[in-house]
Coordinates of C-alpha atoms in Angstrom, one line a residue:
X1 CA 287.2 16.0 -37.5
X2 CA 289.2 16.5 -40.7
X3 CA 289.0 20.3 -40.4
X4 CA 290.7 20.1 -37.0
X5 CA 293.5 17.9 -38.4
X6 CA 293.9 20.2 -41.4
X7 CA 294.6 23.3 -39.3
X8 CA 296.5 21.4 -36.6
X9 CA 299.0 20.0 -39.1
X10 CA 300.2 23.5 -40.0
X11 CA 300.1 25.1 -36.5
X12 CA 303.2 26.1 -34.5
X13 CA 303.3 24.7 -31.0
X14 CA 302.6 28.1 -29.4
X15 CA 299.0 28.3 -30.5
X16 CA 299.3 31.9 -31.6
X17 CA 295.6 32.6 -32.2
X18 CA 294.5 31.1 -28.9
X19 CA 297.1 33.0 -27.0
X20 CA 296.6 36.3 -28.8
X21 CA 295.3 39.2 -26.6
X22 CA 292.0 40.9 -27.6
X23 CA 290.8 44.4 -26.9
X24 CA 287.1 44.7 -26.3
X25 CA 284.7 47.6 -26.9
X26 CA 285.1 49.9 -24.0
X27 CA 288.8 49.3 -23.6
X28 CA 289.0 46.1 -21.5
X29 CA 291.9 43.8 -22.7
X30 CA 291.9 40.1 -22.3
X31 CA 295.3 38.3 -22.3
X32 CA 294.1 35.6 -24.6
X33 CA 291.1 34.2 -26.5
X34 CA 290.3 31.5 -23.9
X35 CA 287.1 32.0 -21.9
X36 CA 286.2 29.7 -19.0
X37 CA 282.5 29.2 -19.6
X38 CA 279.9 29.2 -16.8
X39 CA 279.0 26.1 -14.9
X40 CA 277.3 25.7 -11.6
X41 CA 279.8 24.2 -9.1
X42 CA 277.8 24.3 -5.8
X43 CA 280.2 26.8 -4.4
X44 CA 278.2 29.9 -5.3
X45 CA 276.0 29.7 -2.2
X46 CA 279.0 29.8 0.2
X47 CA 279.2 28.0 3.5
X48 CA 278.6 28.7 7.2
X49 CA 276.4 31.3 8.7
X50 CA 278.2 34.0 6.8
X51 CA 278.0 32.1 3.5
X52 CA 281.7 32.5 3.0
X53 CA 282.8 32.3 -0.7
X54 CA 286.4 31.4 0.1
X55 CA 286.1 28.0 -1.7
X56 CA 284.6 29.7 -4.8
X57 CA 287.4 32.2 -4.7
X58 CA 290.1 29.5 -4.5
X59 CA 288.4 27.6 -7.4
X60 CA 288.6 30.6 -9.7
X61 CA 292.0 31.8 -8.5
X62 CA 293.5 28.4 -9.4
X63 CA 292.1 28.8 -13.0
X64 CA 293.5 32.4 -13.1
X65 CA 296.9 31.1 -12.2
X66 CA 296.5 28.5 -15.0
X67 CA 296.5 31.3 -17.7
X68 CA 292.8 31.7 -18.8
X69 CA 291.9 35.1 -20.1
X70 CA 288.3 35.5 -18.9
X71 CA 286.2 33.4 -16.5
X72 CA 282.4 33.4 -16.0
X73 CA 280.9 32.2 -12.7
X74 CA 278.0 29.8 -12.2
X75 CA 274.6 31.4 -12.6
X76 CA 273.6 34.0 -9.9
X77 CA 270.0 35.1 -9.8
X78 CA 269.2 38.9 -10.0
X79 CA 266.2 38.4 -7.7
X80 CA 264.5 35.8 -5.5
X81 CA 262.1 34.6 -8.1
X82 CA 265.0 33.8 -10.5
X83 CA 266.8 31.4 -8.2
X84 CA 267.3 28.0 -9.6
X85 CA 266.4 26.5 -6.2
X86 CA 265.4 27.7 -2.8
X87 CA 268.2 29.6 -1.1
X88 CA 270.3 29.6 -4.3
X89 CA 272.7 32.5 -4.7
X90 CA 271.5 36.0 -5.7
X91 CA 273.1 39.3 -6.4
X92 CA 270.4 41.6 -4.9
X93 CA 271.9 43.6 -2.1
X94 CA 275.1 45.3 -0.9
X95 CA 275.7 42.4 1.5
X96 CA 275.8 40.0 -1.5
X97 CA 278.3 42.3 -3.2
X98 CA 280.5 42.4 0.0
X99 CA 280.6 38.6 0.2
X100 CA 281.7 38.4 -3.5
X101 CA 284.6 40.6 -2.9
X102 CA 286.3 37.5 -1.5
X103 CA 286.1 35.9 -4.9
X104 CA 287.2 38.9 -7.0
X105 CA 290.1 39.8 -4.7
X106 CA 291.5 36.3 -4.7
X107 CA 291.3 36.3 -8.5
X108 CA 292.8 39.7 -9.0
X109 CA 295.6 39.0 -6.5
X110 CA 296.8 36.3 -8.9
X111 CA 296.7 38.9 -11.7
X112 CA 296.2 38.5 -15.5
X113 CA 292.7 37.0 -15.7
X114 CA 289.4 38.8 -15.6
X115 CA 286.2 37.4 -14.1
X116 CA 282.5 38.0 -14.9
X117 CA 279.4 37.1 -13.0
X118 CA 276.7 35.2 -14.8
X119 CA 273.3 36.7 -14.2
X120 CA 270.8 33.9 -14.6
X121 CA 267.0 34.0 -14.1
X122 CA 265.8 30.4 -14.1
X123 CA 262.2 31.2 -15.1
X124 CA 260.2 28.0 -15.4
X125 CA 263.3 25.9 -14.8
X126 CA 263.4 27.0 -11.1
X127 CA 263.0 24.2 -8.6
X128 CA 260.8 26.3 -6.3
X129 CA 257.1 27.0 -6.0
X130 CA 257.6 30.8 -6.7
X131 CA 258.9 30.1 -10.2
X132 CA 257.8 32.7 -12.8
X133 CA 257.8 32.7 -16.6
X134 CA 256.3 34.5 -19.5
X135 CA 253.3 32.2 -19.4
X136 CA 252.0 29.6 -16.9
X137 CA 253.4 26.6 -18.7
X138 CA 255.3 23.9 -16.8
X139 CA 258.6 22.7 -18.2
X140 CA 258.8 19.0 -19.1
X141 CA 261.8 18.8 -16.8
X142 CA 260.3 21.1 -14.1
X143 CA 258.6 20.4 -10.8
X144 CA 256.4 23.5 -10.6
X145 CA 254.0 25.3 -12.9
X146 CA 255.3 28.9 -13.0
X147 CA 253.3 32.0 -12.4
X148 CA 253.0 34.3 -15.5
X149 CA 254.7 37.6 -14.9
X150 CA 252.6 40.7 -15.1
X151 CA 253.8 43.5 -17.3
X152 CA 254.9 45.5 -14.2
X153 CA 256.8 42.4 -13.0
X154 CA 258.6 42.2 -16.3
X155 CA 259.7 45.8 -16.0
X156 CA 260.8 45.1 -12.4
X157 CA 262.9 42.1 -13.6
X158 CA 264.7 44.3 -16.1
X159 CA 265.6 46.7 -13.2
X160 CA 266.7 43.8 -11.1
X161 CA 269.2 42.7 -13.8
X162 CA 270.6 46.2 -14.0
X163 CA 270.8 46.5 -10.3
X164 CA 272.6 43.1 -10.1
X165 CA 275.1 44.1 -12.7
X166 CA 275.9 47.3 -10.8
X167 CA 276.3 45.3 -7.6
X168 CA 278.6 42.9 -9.4
X169 CA 280.8 45.8 -10.4
X170 CA 280.7 47.0 -6.8
X171 CA 281.9 43.6 -5.8
X172 CA 284.9 43.9 -8.1
X173 CA 283.8 41.8 -11.0
X174 CA 285.2 42.8 -14.4
X175 CA 281.9 42.1 -16.1
X176 CA 278.7 40.1 -16.3
X177 CA 277.2 37.5 -18.6
X178 CA 273.5 37.9 -19.2
X179 CA 272.2 34.3 -19.5
X180 CA 269.9 34.3 -22.5
X181 CA 270.1 30.7 -23.6
X182 CA 269.7 27.1 -22.4
X183 CA 265.9 27.6 -21.9
X184 CA 266.1 30.0 -19.0
X185 CA 263.8 33.0 -18.5
X186 CA 265.1 35.2 -21.3
X187 CA 265.0 32.3 -23.7
X188 CA 261.5 31.5 -22.6
X189 CA 260.3 35.0 -23.6
X190 CA 261.9 34.7 -27.1
X191 CA 260.0 31.7 -28.4
X192 CA 256.3 30.8 -29.0
X193 CA 257.0 27.5 -27.3
X194 CA 256.8 29.2 -23.9
X195 CA 255.6 32.7 -24.6
X196 CA 251.8 32.8 -25.2
X197 CA 251.4 36.4 -24.2
X198 CA 249.3 38.9 -26.1
X199 CA 250.7 42.1 -24.5
X200 CA 253.8 44.2 -25.4
X201 CA 256.1 41.3 -24.3
X202 CA 254.5 38.6 -26.6
X203 CA 253.1 38.0 -30.0
X204 CA 255.5 39.3 -32.7
X205 CA 259.2 38.6 -32.4
X206 CA 259.8 42.3 -32.0
X207 CA 257.8 42.1 -28.8
X208 CA 259.2 38.7 -27.7
X209 CA 262.8 40.0 -28.0
X210 CA 262.1 43.1 -26.0
X211 CA 263.1 41.6 -22.7
X212 CA 266.7 40.6 -23.6
X213 CA 267.3 43.9 -25.5
X214 CA 265.9 46.0 -22.6
X215 CA 268.0 44.0 -20.1
X216 CA 271.2 44.6 -22.1
X217 CA 270.4 48.3 -22.5
X218 CA 269.6 48.7 -18.8
X219 CA 272.7 46.8 -17.7
X220 CA 274.9 48.9 -20.0
X221 CA 273.4 52.0 -18.5
X222 CA 274.1 50.8 -14.9
X223 CA 277.8 50.0 -15.3
X224 CA 281.0 51.7 -16.6
X225 CA 282.0 51.7 -20.3
X226 CA 284.9 49.3 -19.7
X227 CA 282.7 46.8 -17.8
X228 CA 282.4 43.7 -19.9
X229 CA 278.8 42.7 -20.9
X230 CA 278.5 39.2 -22.4
X231 CA 275.2 38.1 -23.8
X232 CA 274.7 34.3 -24.0
X233 CA 272.7 33.9 -27.1
X234 CA 270.8 30.7 -27.9
X235 CA 271.9 30.0 -31.5
X236 CA 270.4 26.6 -31.6
X237 CA 267.4 25.9 -29.3
X238 CA 267.1 22.2 -30.4
X239 CA 263.4 22.2 -29.3
X240 CA 260.2 22.4 -31.3
X241 CA 258.9 26.0 -31.8
X242 CA 262.2 27.5 -30.9
X243 CA 263.9 30.6 -32.6
X244 CA 264.3 30.7 -36.3
X245 CA 267.8 31.6 -37.7
X246 CA 266.5 34.9 -38.8
X247 CA 265.3 35.7 -35.3
X248 CA 268.8 34.7 -33.9
X249 CA 270.5 37.1 -36.3
X250 CA 268.0 39.9 -35.5
X251 CA 268.5 39.4 -31.7
X252 CA 272.3 39.3 -32.0
X253 CA 272.3 42.6 -33.9
X254 CA 269.9 44.2 -31.4
X255 CA 271.9 43.2 -28.3
X256 CA 275.1 44.5 -29.9
X257 CA 273.4 47.8 -30.6
X258 CA 272.1 47.8 -27.0
X259 CA 275.6 47.6 -25.6
X260 CA 276.9 44.1 -25.4
X261 CA 280.6 43.6 -25.4
X262 CA 280.7 39.9 -26.4
X263 CA 278.2 37.4 -27.7
X264 CA 278.7 33.9 -26.3
X265 CA 277.1 30.9 -28.1
X266 CA 274.4 28.9 -26.3
X267 CA 273.4 25.5 -27.7
X268 CA 270.2 23.7 -26.8
X269 CA 267.6 24.0 -24.0
X270 CA 268.0 21.8 -21.0
X271 CA 264.9 20.0 -22.1
X272 CA 266.2 19.3 -25.5
X273 CA 266.7 15.6 -26.5
X274 CA 269.8 16.3 -28.6
X275 CA 273.2 15.7 -27.0
X276 CA 275.2 18.9 -26.8
X277 CA 278.2 18.2 -24.5
X278 CA 278.5 14.4 -24.4
X279 CA 281.3 12.5 -26.2
X280 CA 278.8 11.6 -28.9
X281 CA 279.2 15.3 -30.0
X282 CA 282.3 15.7 -32.2
X283 CA 285.0 18.0 -30.9
X284 CA 284.2 21.5 -31.9
X285 CA 280.9 20.2 -33.3
X286 CA 278.9 23.4 -32.9
X287 CA 281.5 25.9 -34.0
X288 CA 279.9 26.1 -37.4
X289 CA 276.9 27.8 -35.8
X290 CA 279.0 30.6 -34.4
X291 CA 280.7 31.0 -37.8
X292 CA 277.3 31.3 -39.5
X293 CA 276.5 34.3 -37.3
X294 CA 279.8 35.9 -38.1
X295 CA 278.6 36.6 -41.6
X296 CA 275.9 39.0 -40.4
X297 CA 277.8 42.2 -39.9
X298 CA 278.5 42.0 -36.1
X299 CA 281.5 43.9 -34.9
X300 CA 281.9 42.5 -31.4
X301 CA 283.6 39.2 -30.6
X302 CA 281.7 35.9 -31.0
X303 CA 282.6 33.0 -28.8
X304 CA 282.3 29.3 -29.9
X305 CA 281.5 26.7 -27.3
X306 CA 280.8 23.0 -26.6
X307 CA 283.3 20.1 -26.9
X308 CA 286.4 22.3 -27.4
X309 CA 288.7 20.3 -25.1
X310 CA 292.2 20.5 -26.5
X311 CA 294.3 23.5 -27.6
X312 CA 294.5 22.0 -31.1
X313 CA 290.7 22.2 -31.4
X314 CA 290.6 25.7 -30.0
X315 CA 293.3 26.9 -32.3
X316 CA 291.6 25.3 -35.3
X317 CA 288.3 27.0 -34.5
X318 CA 290.0 30.4 -34.3
X319 CA 292.3 29.8 -37.3
X320 CA 289.5 28.8 -39.5
X321 CA 287.6 32.0 -38.7
X322 CA 284.7 30.2 -37.0
X323 CA 284.9 32.4 -33.9
X324 CA 286.9 35.2 -32.2
X325 CA 287.2 33.4 -28.8
X326 CA 286.6 29.9 -27.5
X327 CA 284.7 28.9 -24.4
X328 CA 285.9 25.9 -22.4
X329 CA 284.2 25.1 -19.1
X330 CA 284.8 21.5 -18.2
X331 CA 288.3 21.4 -19.8
X332 CA 289.4 23.9 -17.2
X333 CA 287.6 21.9 -14.5
X334 CA 289.8 18.9 -15.6
X335 CA 293.0 20.9 -15.8
X336 CA 293.2 24.4 -14.4
X337 CA 296.6 24.8 -16.1
X338 CA 295.2 24.1 -19.6
X339 CA 296.3 27.5 -21.1
X340 CA 299.7 27.6 -19.4
X341 CA 300.5 24.1 -20.6
X342 CA 299.5 25.1 -24.1
X343 CA 301.6 28.2 -23.9
X344 CA 304.6 26.3 -22.7
X345 CA 304.4 23.9 -25.6
X346 CA 303.5 20.9 -23.4
X347 CA 299.9 20.1 -24.5
X348 CA 300.6 16.4 -23.9
X349 CA 300.6 17.1 -20.2
X350 CA 297.1 18.6 -20.2
X351 CA 294.6 16.4 -18.3
X352 CA 291.9 16.4 -20.9
X353 CA 288.2 16.6 -20.1
X354 CA 286.7 13.2 -21.3
X355 CA 283.1 14.6 -21.4
X356 CA 281.8 12.0 -19.0
X357 CA 279.6 14.5 -17.0
X358 CA 279.8 12.1 -14.0
X359 CA 281.2 14.5 -11.3
X360 CA 280.3 17.8 -12.9
X361 CA 276.8 17.8 -14.4
X362 CA 275.5 14.7 -12.6
X363 CA 276.6 16.2 -9.3
X364 CA 274.9 19.5 -10.1
X365 CA 271.6 17.8 -10.8
X366 CA 271.9 15.9 -7.5
X367 CA 272.5 19.2 -5.7
X368 CA 276.1 18.1 -4.8
X369 CA 279.3 20.0 -5.2
X370 CA 280.7 19.6 -8.7
X371 CA 284.1 18.1 -9.2
X372 CA 285.8 16.1 -12.0
X373 CA 286.3 12.4 -12.6
X374 CA 289.9 13.0 -13.8
X375 CA 290.7 15.8 -11.4
X376 CA 289.2 15.3 -7.9
X377 CA 290.8 18.5 -6.6
X378 CA 288.3 20.5 -8.7
X379 CA 285.9 22.2 -6.3
X380 CA 288.1 21.1 -3.4
X381 CA 291.0 23.5 -3.8
X382 CA 291.0 24.5 -0.1
X383 CA 290.7 20.9 1.1
X384 CA 292.6 18.6 -1.1
X385 CA 296.1 19.8 -1.5
X386 CA 299.1 17.6 -2.4
X387 CA 301.8 19.1 -0.1
X388 CA 305.4 17.9 -0.1
X389 CA 306.0 15.1 2.4
X390 CA 308.3 15.5 5.3
X391 CA 308.9 11.7 5.5
X392 CA 309.6 10.3 2.0
X393 CA 308.7 6.6 1.7
X394 CA 309.5 3.8 -0.7
X395 CA 306.1 2.8 -2.1
X396 CA 304.8 0.0 -4.3
X397 CA 301.6 0.6 -6.2
X398 CA 300.1 -2.6 -7.7
X399 CA 297.9 -1.9 -10.7
X400 CA 298.4 0.7 -13.4
X401 CA 294.7 1.5 -14.0
X402 CA 293.3 5.0 -13.4
X403 CA 293.4 4.6 -9.6
X404 CA 297.0 3.3 -9.5
X405 CA 298.2 5.9 -12.0
X406 CA 296.6 8.7 -9.9
X407 CA 298.1 7.3 -6.7
X408 CA 301.5 6.8 -8.1
X409 CA 301.8 10.2 -9.7
X410 CA 300.5 12.2 -6.8
X411 CA 302.7 10.2 -4.4
X412 CA 305.8 11.0 -6.6
X413 CA 304.8 14.7 -6.8
X414 CA 304.7 14.8 -3.0
X415 CA 308.3 13.4 -2.8
X416 CA 307.9 9.6 -2.4
X417 CA 309.8 7.1 -4.4
X418 CA 307.2 4.9 -6.3
X419 CA 307.4 1.6 -8.1
X420 CA 304.3 1.0 -10.2
X421 CA 303.5 -2.6 -11.2
X422 CA 301.1 -4.0 -13.7
X423 CA 301.0 -7.5 -15.3
X424 CA 299.8 -6.0 -18.5
X425 CA 302.3 -4.7 -21.0
X426 CA 300.6 -1.3 -21.0
X427 CA 299.1 1.1 -18.5
X428 CA 295.4 1.8 -18.3
X429 CA 293.7 -1.2 -16.8
X430 CA 290.1 -1.3 -17.7
X431 CA 290.3 2.1 -19.4
X432 CA 291.8 0.1 -22.2
X433 CA 288.4 -1.7 -22.5
X434 CA 286.3 1.4 -21.8
X435 CA 288.0 3.5 -24.5
X436 CA 286.8 1.0 -27.1
X437 CA 283.1 1.6 -26.2
X438 CA 281.4 4.0 -28.7
X439 CA 281.0 7.3 -26.9
X440 CA 284.0 6.8 -24.7
X441 CA 286.8 7.5 -27.2
X442 CA 288.0 10.4 -25.0
X443 CA 289.3 7.9 -22.5
X444 CA 292.3 7.6 -24.8
X445 CA 293.2 11.1 -23.7
X446 CA 293.4 10.1 -20.1
X447 CA 295.9 7.4 -20.9
X448 CA 297.9 9.8 -23.1
X449 CA 298.0 12.2 -20.2
X450 CA 299.2 9.6 -17.7
X451 CA 301.8 8.2 -20.1
X452 CA 303.5 11.6 -20.3
X453 CA 302.9 12.4 -16.7
X454 CA 304.8 9.2 -15.7
X455 CA 307.6 10.1 -18.0
X456 CA 307.9 13.6 -16.3
X457 CA 308.4 12.1 -12.8
X458 CA 311.8 10.6 -12.3
X459 CA 311.0 9.1 -8.9
X460 CA 308.5 6.6 -10.5
X461 CA 309.8 3.3 -11.8
X462 CA 307.2 1.7 -14.1
X463 CA 307.3 -2.1 -14.1
X464 CA 304.9 -3.4 -16.8
X465 CA 304.3 -7.1 -17.7
X466 CA 305.3 -7.9 -14.1
X467 CA 303.3 -9.9 -11.6
X468 CA 303.7 -8.4 -8.1
X469 CA 303.6 -11.2 -5.5
X470 CA 304.6 -11.1 -1.9
X471 CA 308.3 -11.7 -2.6
X472 CA 308.3 -8.9 -5.2
X473 CA 306.7 -6.5 -2.7
X474 CA 309.0 -7.3 0.3
X475 CA 311.0 -4.4 1.5
X476 CA 308.7 -1.5 0.5
X477 CA 307.6 0.8 3.2
X478 CA 304.0 0.8 2.0
X479 CA 302.1 -1.2 -0.6
X480 CA 299.0 0.2 -2.3
X481 CA 296.7 -2.3 -4.0
X482 CA 294.9 -0.7 -7.0
X483 CA 294.1 -3.9 -8.9
X484 CA 290.6 -2.9 -9.8
X485 CA 287.6 -5.2 -10.0
X486 CA 286.7 -8.4 -11.8
X487 CA 283.5 -8.9 -13.8
X488 CA 280.6 -10.4 -11.9
X489 CA 279.6 -14.0 -12.4
X490 CA 275.9 -14.1 -13.2
X491 CA 273.5 -16.7 -12.0
X492 CA 270.8 -16.2 -14.5
X493 CA 269.0 -18.8 -16.7
X494 CA 270.9 -19.0 -19.9
X495 CA 274.2 -17.8 -18.6
X496 CA 275.8 -21.1 -19.5
X497 CA 274.6 -20.9 -23.1
X498 CA 277.5 -21.2 -25.7
X499 CA 276.6 -17.8 -27.2
X500 CA 277.0 -15.9 -23.9
X501 CA 280.1 -13.6 -23.7
X502 CA 281.2 -11.2 -20.9
X503 CA 282.0 -7.6 -21.7
X504 CA 285.7 -8.5 -21.4
X505 CA 285.3 -11.3 -24.0
X506 CA 283.6 -8.9 -26.3
X507 CA 286.0 -6.0 -26.0
X508 CA 289.0 -8.2 -26.2
X509 CA 287.5 -10.0 -29.2
X510 CA 287.7 -13.4 -27.5
X511 CA 284.3 -14.6 -28.6
X512 CA 281.7 -16.4 -26.5
X513 CA 282.8 -18.6 -23.6
X514 CA 279.5 -20.3 -22.7
X515 CA 279.2 -19.6 -19.0
X516 CA 282.9 -19.9 -18.3
X517 CA 284.1 -17.6 -15.5
X518 CA 284.8 -14.2 -16.9
X519 CA 288.4 -13.7 -17.6
X520 CA 290.2 -11.1 -15.5
X521 CA 290.4 -7.7 -17.1
X522 CA 293.7 -6.5 -18.3

């Protein structure tokens, strides 16, 4: 990450490139270069008989208040066959458009940010028996063998994308993103891995790229000139028989000519075995791909994506000329005020995404509402609100691990007086062990965030290296025990062998203990 450090060392605190407005082709103006990338939250389908989208609106309105320039929704299908699952959201009728006005009105009432709807046709990734694709080839991660689209059905699909874009504009959206990456339908048409056709939509690359180009051209013709049209281009498929680099460049040039406003970077198919968003991917680790495309005569903005989780990394990507904008999805799940905090010169107070994927991606694949391990309010903005208390209490919180830190800081923000105890000389609890595990280095950021958060709250008294016993805790109105867990004692053959060590022994460099009870974690 030396290139990040090199640019960060010379940057002013205001992150001028990240915060610089940008005027797009057609006249739309974004207040900064930060794009909140698309991710499925489970809020897109709405709730109740009317499928109300109030929760989705609240989710995006909170990010709009946080300062981001442009937001992209989770994927919405342009027709029933393109749904990712049965009953998943579509934009296919005026009633769909009317429901989405709730979202756009809540966002625009905040002011400043723009919002685009992602139009996503799942193709063979659809978890439904009516899945369609360029050819009848089942995905290795799919449940159903798709039906091959006829030529007439391909033409109809193009019309459905255009109609969905027009409906999105009717609903008040500022633009759409055409999802052409991650292995979904458009991506499936582009490559010989999944396109075995011999008609006008298969064979040569000129034929295979007809679908995305015709979709972009049709969408542009269905909406106003200032309506933002993002094309999500797979720049690295990371699967066998994917697009060549020459094909990526040819497609990028073609979709610009067809009317795209922005090209967003897509990295990897969902079936790819190469990590793309986990902590094993270096910060900004795929920005070089976007930079490589910038050298091919494109005049519209290119967006870098994946593992851009701090304003320093974002600024470095922009300052080094690797991209014109940066996409951050999960970082704005973790902290909706990311951009405002960067603009205020308080990046140390950003609750950084740790790329754990546990409450976002894992929840999505389990058909649950997405949230965030470090921000449980994400996705629950209408339900979990930390309102000021009318009856302030004197609280003791025992344990300064993640649970105790979250409890103490939220209680203090609500107006309670809090004393936070821990017998360790530092905060963090078992996060201090976890952050040492390869692939979990981002856990350092959570502890950095809480260190500064504690310092910003004068009603919290932090008592480290202090054992909290009954006498210590006498006199408090309430006591919260957040002392965590202890390692399990195993009753397995060989547990008492002198070479055996618990994870606490290993991570604290204590050496083997030969079956001795595991020591308590810090």
